[in-house]
Tab-separated table of C-alpha atoms and ligand atoms in Angstrom:
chain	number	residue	atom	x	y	z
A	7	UNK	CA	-16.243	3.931	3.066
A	8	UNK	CA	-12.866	5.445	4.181
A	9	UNK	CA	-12.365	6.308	0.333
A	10	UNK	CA	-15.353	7.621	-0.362
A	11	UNK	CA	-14.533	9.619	2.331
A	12	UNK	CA	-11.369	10.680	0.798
A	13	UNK	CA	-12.754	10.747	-2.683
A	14	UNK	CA	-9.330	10.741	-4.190
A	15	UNK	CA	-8.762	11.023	-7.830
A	16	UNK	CA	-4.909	10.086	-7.990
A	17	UNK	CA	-3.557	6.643	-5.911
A	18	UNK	CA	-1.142	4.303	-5.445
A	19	UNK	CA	-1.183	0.632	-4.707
A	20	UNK	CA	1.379	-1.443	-3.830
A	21	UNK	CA	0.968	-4.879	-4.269
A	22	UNK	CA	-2.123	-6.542	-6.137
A	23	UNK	CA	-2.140	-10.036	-6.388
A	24	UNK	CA	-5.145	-10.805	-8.420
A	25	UNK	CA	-6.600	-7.197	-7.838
A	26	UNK	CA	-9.103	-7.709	-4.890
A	27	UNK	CA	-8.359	-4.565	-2.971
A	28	UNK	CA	-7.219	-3.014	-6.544
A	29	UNK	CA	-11.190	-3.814	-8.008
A	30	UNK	CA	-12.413	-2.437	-4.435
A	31	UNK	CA	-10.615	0.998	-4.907
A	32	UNK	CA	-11.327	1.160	-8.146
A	33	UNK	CA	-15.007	0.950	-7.564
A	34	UNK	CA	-14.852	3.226	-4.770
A	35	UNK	CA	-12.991	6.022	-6.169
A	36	UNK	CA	-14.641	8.587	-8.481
A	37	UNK	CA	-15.113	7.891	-12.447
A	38	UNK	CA	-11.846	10.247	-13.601
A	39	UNK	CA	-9.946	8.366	-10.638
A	40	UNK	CA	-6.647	7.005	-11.029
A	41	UNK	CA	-4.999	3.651	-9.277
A	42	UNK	CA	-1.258	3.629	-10.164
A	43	UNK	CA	-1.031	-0.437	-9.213
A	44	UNK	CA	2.316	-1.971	-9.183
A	45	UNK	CA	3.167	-5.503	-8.408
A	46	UNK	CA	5.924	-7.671	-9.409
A	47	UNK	CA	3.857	-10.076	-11.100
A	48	UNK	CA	1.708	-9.739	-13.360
A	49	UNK	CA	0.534	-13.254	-14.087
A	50	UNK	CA	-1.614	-13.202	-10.833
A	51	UNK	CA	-3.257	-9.542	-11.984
A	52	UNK	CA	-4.208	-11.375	-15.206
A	53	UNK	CA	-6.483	-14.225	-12.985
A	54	UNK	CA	-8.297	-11.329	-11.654
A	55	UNK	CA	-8.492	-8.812	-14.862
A	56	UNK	CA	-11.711	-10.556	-16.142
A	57	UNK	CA	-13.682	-9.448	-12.560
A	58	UNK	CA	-12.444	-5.869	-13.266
A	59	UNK	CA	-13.510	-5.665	-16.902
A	60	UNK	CA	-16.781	-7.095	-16.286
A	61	UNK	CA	-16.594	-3.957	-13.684
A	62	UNK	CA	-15.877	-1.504	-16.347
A	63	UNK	CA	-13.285	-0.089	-14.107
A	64	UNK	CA	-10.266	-1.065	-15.569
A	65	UNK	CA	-9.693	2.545	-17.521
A	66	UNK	CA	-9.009	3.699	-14.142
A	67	UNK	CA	-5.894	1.405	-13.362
A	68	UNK	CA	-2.583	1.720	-14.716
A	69	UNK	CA	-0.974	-1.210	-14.297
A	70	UNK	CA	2.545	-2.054	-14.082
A	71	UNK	CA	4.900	-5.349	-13.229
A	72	UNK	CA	7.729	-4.087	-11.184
A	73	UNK	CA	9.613	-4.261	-7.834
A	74	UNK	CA	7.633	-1.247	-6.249
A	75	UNK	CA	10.173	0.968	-4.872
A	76	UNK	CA	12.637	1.428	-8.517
A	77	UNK	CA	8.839	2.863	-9.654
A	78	UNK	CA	8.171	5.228	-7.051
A	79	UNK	CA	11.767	6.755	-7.487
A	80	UNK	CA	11.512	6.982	-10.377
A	81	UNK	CA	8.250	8.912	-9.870
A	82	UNK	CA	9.917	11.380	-7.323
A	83	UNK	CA	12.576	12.430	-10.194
A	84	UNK	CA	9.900	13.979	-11.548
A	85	UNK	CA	9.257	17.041	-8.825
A	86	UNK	CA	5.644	17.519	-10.623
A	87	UNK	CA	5.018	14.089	-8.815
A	88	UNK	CA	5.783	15.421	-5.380
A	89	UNK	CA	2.668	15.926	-3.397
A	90	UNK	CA	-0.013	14.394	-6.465
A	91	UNK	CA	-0.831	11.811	-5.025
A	92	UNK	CA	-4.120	11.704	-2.697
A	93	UNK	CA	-4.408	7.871	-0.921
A	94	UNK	CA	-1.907	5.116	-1.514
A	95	UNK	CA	-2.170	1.482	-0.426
A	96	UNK	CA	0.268	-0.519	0.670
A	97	UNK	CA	0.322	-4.607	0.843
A	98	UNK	CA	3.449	-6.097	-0.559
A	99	UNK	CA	6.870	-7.070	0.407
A	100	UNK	CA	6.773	-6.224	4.394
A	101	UNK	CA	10.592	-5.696	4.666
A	102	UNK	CA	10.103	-2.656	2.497
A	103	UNK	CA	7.266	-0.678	4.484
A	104	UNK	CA	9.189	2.023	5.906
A	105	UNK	CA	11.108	2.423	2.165
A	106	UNK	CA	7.640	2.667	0.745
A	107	UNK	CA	6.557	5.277	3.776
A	108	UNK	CA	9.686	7.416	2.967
A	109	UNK	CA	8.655	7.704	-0.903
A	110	UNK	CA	5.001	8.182	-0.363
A	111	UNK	CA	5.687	10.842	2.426
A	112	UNK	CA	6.761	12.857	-0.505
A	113	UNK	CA	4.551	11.261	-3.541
A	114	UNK	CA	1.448	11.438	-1.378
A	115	UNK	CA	-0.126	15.449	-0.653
A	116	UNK	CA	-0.325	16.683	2.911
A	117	UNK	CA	-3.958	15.813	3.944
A	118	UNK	CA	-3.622	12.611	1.988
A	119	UNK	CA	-4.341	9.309	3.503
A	120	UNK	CA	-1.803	5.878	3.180
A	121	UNK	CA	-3.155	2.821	4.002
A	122	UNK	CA	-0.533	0.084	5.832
A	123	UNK	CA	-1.892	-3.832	5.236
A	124	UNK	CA	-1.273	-6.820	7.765
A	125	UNK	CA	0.115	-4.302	10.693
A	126	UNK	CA	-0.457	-6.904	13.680
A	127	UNK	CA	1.077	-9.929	11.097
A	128	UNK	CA	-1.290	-12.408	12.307
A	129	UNK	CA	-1.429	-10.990	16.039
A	130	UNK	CA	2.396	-12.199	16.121
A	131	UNK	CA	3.793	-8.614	16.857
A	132	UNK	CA	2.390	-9.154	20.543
A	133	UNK	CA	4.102	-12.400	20.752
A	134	UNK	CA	6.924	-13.675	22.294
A	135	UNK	CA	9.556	-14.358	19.218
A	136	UNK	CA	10.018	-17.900	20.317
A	137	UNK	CA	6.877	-18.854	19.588
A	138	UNK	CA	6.324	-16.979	16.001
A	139	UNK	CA	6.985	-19.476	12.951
A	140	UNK	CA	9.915	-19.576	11.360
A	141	UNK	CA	8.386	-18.308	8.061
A	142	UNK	CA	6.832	-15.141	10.018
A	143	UNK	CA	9.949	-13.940	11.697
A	144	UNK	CA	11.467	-11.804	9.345
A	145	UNK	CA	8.268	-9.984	8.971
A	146	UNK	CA	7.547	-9.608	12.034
A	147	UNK	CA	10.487	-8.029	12.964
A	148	UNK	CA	9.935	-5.084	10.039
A	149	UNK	CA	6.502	-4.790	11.533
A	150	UNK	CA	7.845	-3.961	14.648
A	151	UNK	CA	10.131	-1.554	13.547
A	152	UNK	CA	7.510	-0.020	11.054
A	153	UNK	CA	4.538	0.162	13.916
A	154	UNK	CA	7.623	2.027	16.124
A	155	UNK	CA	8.718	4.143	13.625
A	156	UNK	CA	5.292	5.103	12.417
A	157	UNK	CA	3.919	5.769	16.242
A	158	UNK	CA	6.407	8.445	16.405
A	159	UNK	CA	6.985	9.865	13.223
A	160	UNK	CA	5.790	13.680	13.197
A	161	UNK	CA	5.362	14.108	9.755
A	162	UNK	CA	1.545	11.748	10.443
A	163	UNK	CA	-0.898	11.340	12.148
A	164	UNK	CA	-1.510	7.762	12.460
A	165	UNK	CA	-4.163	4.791	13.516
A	166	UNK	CA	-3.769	1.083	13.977
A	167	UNK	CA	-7.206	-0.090	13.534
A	168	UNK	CA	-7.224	-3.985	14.815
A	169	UNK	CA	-9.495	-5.548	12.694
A	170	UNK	CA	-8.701	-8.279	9.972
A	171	UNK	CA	-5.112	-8.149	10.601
A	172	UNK	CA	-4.894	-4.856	11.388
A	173	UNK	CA	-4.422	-1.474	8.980
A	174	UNK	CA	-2.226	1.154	9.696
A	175	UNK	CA	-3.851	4.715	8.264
A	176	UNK	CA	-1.788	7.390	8.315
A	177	UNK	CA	-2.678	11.263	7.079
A	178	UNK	CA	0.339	13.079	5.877
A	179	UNK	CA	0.443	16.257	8.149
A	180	UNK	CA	3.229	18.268	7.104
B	10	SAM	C1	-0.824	-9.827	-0.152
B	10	SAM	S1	-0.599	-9.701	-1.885
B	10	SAM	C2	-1.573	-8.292	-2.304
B	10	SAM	C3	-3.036	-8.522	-2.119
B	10	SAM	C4	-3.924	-7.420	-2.623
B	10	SAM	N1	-3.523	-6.096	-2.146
B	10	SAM	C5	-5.353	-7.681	-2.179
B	10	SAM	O1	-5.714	-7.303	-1.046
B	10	SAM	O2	-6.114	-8.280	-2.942
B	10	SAM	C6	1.043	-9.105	-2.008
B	10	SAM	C7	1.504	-8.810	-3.420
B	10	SAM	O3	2.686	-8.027	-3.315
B	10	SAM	C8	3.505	-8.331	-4.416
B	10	SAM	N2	4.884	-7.934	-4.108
B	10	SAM	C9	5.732	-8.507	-3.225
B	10	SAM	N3	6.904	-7.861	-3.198
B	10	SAM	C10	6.790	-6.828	-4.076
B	10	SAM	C11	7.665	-5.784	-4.486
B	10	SAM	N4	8.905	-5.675	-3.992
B	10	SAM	N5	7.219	-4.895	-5.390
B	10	SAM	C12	5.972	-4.999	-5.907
B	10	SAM	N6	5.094	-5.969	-5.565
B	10	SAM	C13	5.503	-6.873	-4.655
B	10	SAM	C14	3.331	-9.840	-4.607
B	10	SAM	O4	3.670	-10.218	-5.927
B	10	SAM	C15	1.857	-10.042	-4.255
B	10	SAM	O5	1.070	-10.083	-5.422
């Protein structure tokens, strides 16, 4: 709903796995949309590429296998790139959120929309660290240094909507 919403004809999405979210915006977006999707593997794209085919949606992603944030540099060395970009989603690598929000504050145009996966990390961020797994930690920690950071940055404005496990939209404002 949120992108039809939007209606955005140029995005970004970080982090596909086998393309559920990917097929999702794909559908929603209009029919000369664009997804730029970038994920590190490519193998787990391929397990989903059938679905999106039999969608007749896959003209509408460019695909390609790469750490995420060597792609979006290399994006903003192109100064046409600054400000294209109308909705980006991001659910990869959690360490890297606020590297990816400091790219797409440029990549993405002010009014656009970015869309923040697994912001409560389980419900974890509310917990006391002691009692977080092991495996969670390090993630949890980024997410509470992204959630801070993104609460006060003034270049958003910015929602943590606590469903699922919790999406953080933010609208580029200036
Ligand atoms: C949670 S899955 C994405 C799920 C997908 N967005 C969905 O909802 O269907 C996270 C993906 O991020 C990818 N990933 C992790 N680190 C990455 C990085 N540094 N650059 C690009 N992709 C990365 C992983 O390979 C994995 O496929």
């Amino acid at each position: 709903m949120l992108l039809k919403l939007i209606n955005p004809k140029k995005t970004i999405e970080i982090g596909v796995f086998t393309g559920y979210s990917l097929l999702l915006t794909a559908l929603a977006i209009p029919d000369d949309g664009k997804i730029l999707a970038i994920d590190v593997d490519r193998k787990t794209y391929e397990i989903g590429l059938p679905f999106i085919k039999k969608a007749g949606v896959e003209l509408k992603i460019d695909y390609i296998e790469s750490q995420a944030l060597p792609v979006l540099d290399k994006l903003l060395e192109d100064q046409k790139n600054e400000g294209s970009f109308e909705f980006a989603f991001v659910d990869a690598d959690k360490v890297n959120y606020l590297n990816y929000h400091e790219r797409l504050m440029k990549l993405v145009k002010v009014g656009g929309v970015v869309i923040y996966d697994n912001a409560l990390w389980g419900g974890t961020v509310t917990w006391p660290e002691e009692e977080v797994p092991e495996d969670m930690r390090e993630s949890r920690l980024s997410f509470l240094e992204f959630n801070k950071s993104i609460a006060v940055d003034p270049r958003i404005d910015s929602s943590l909507a606590a469903f699922g496990d919790g999406i953080t939209i933010c609208r580029r404002i200036c």
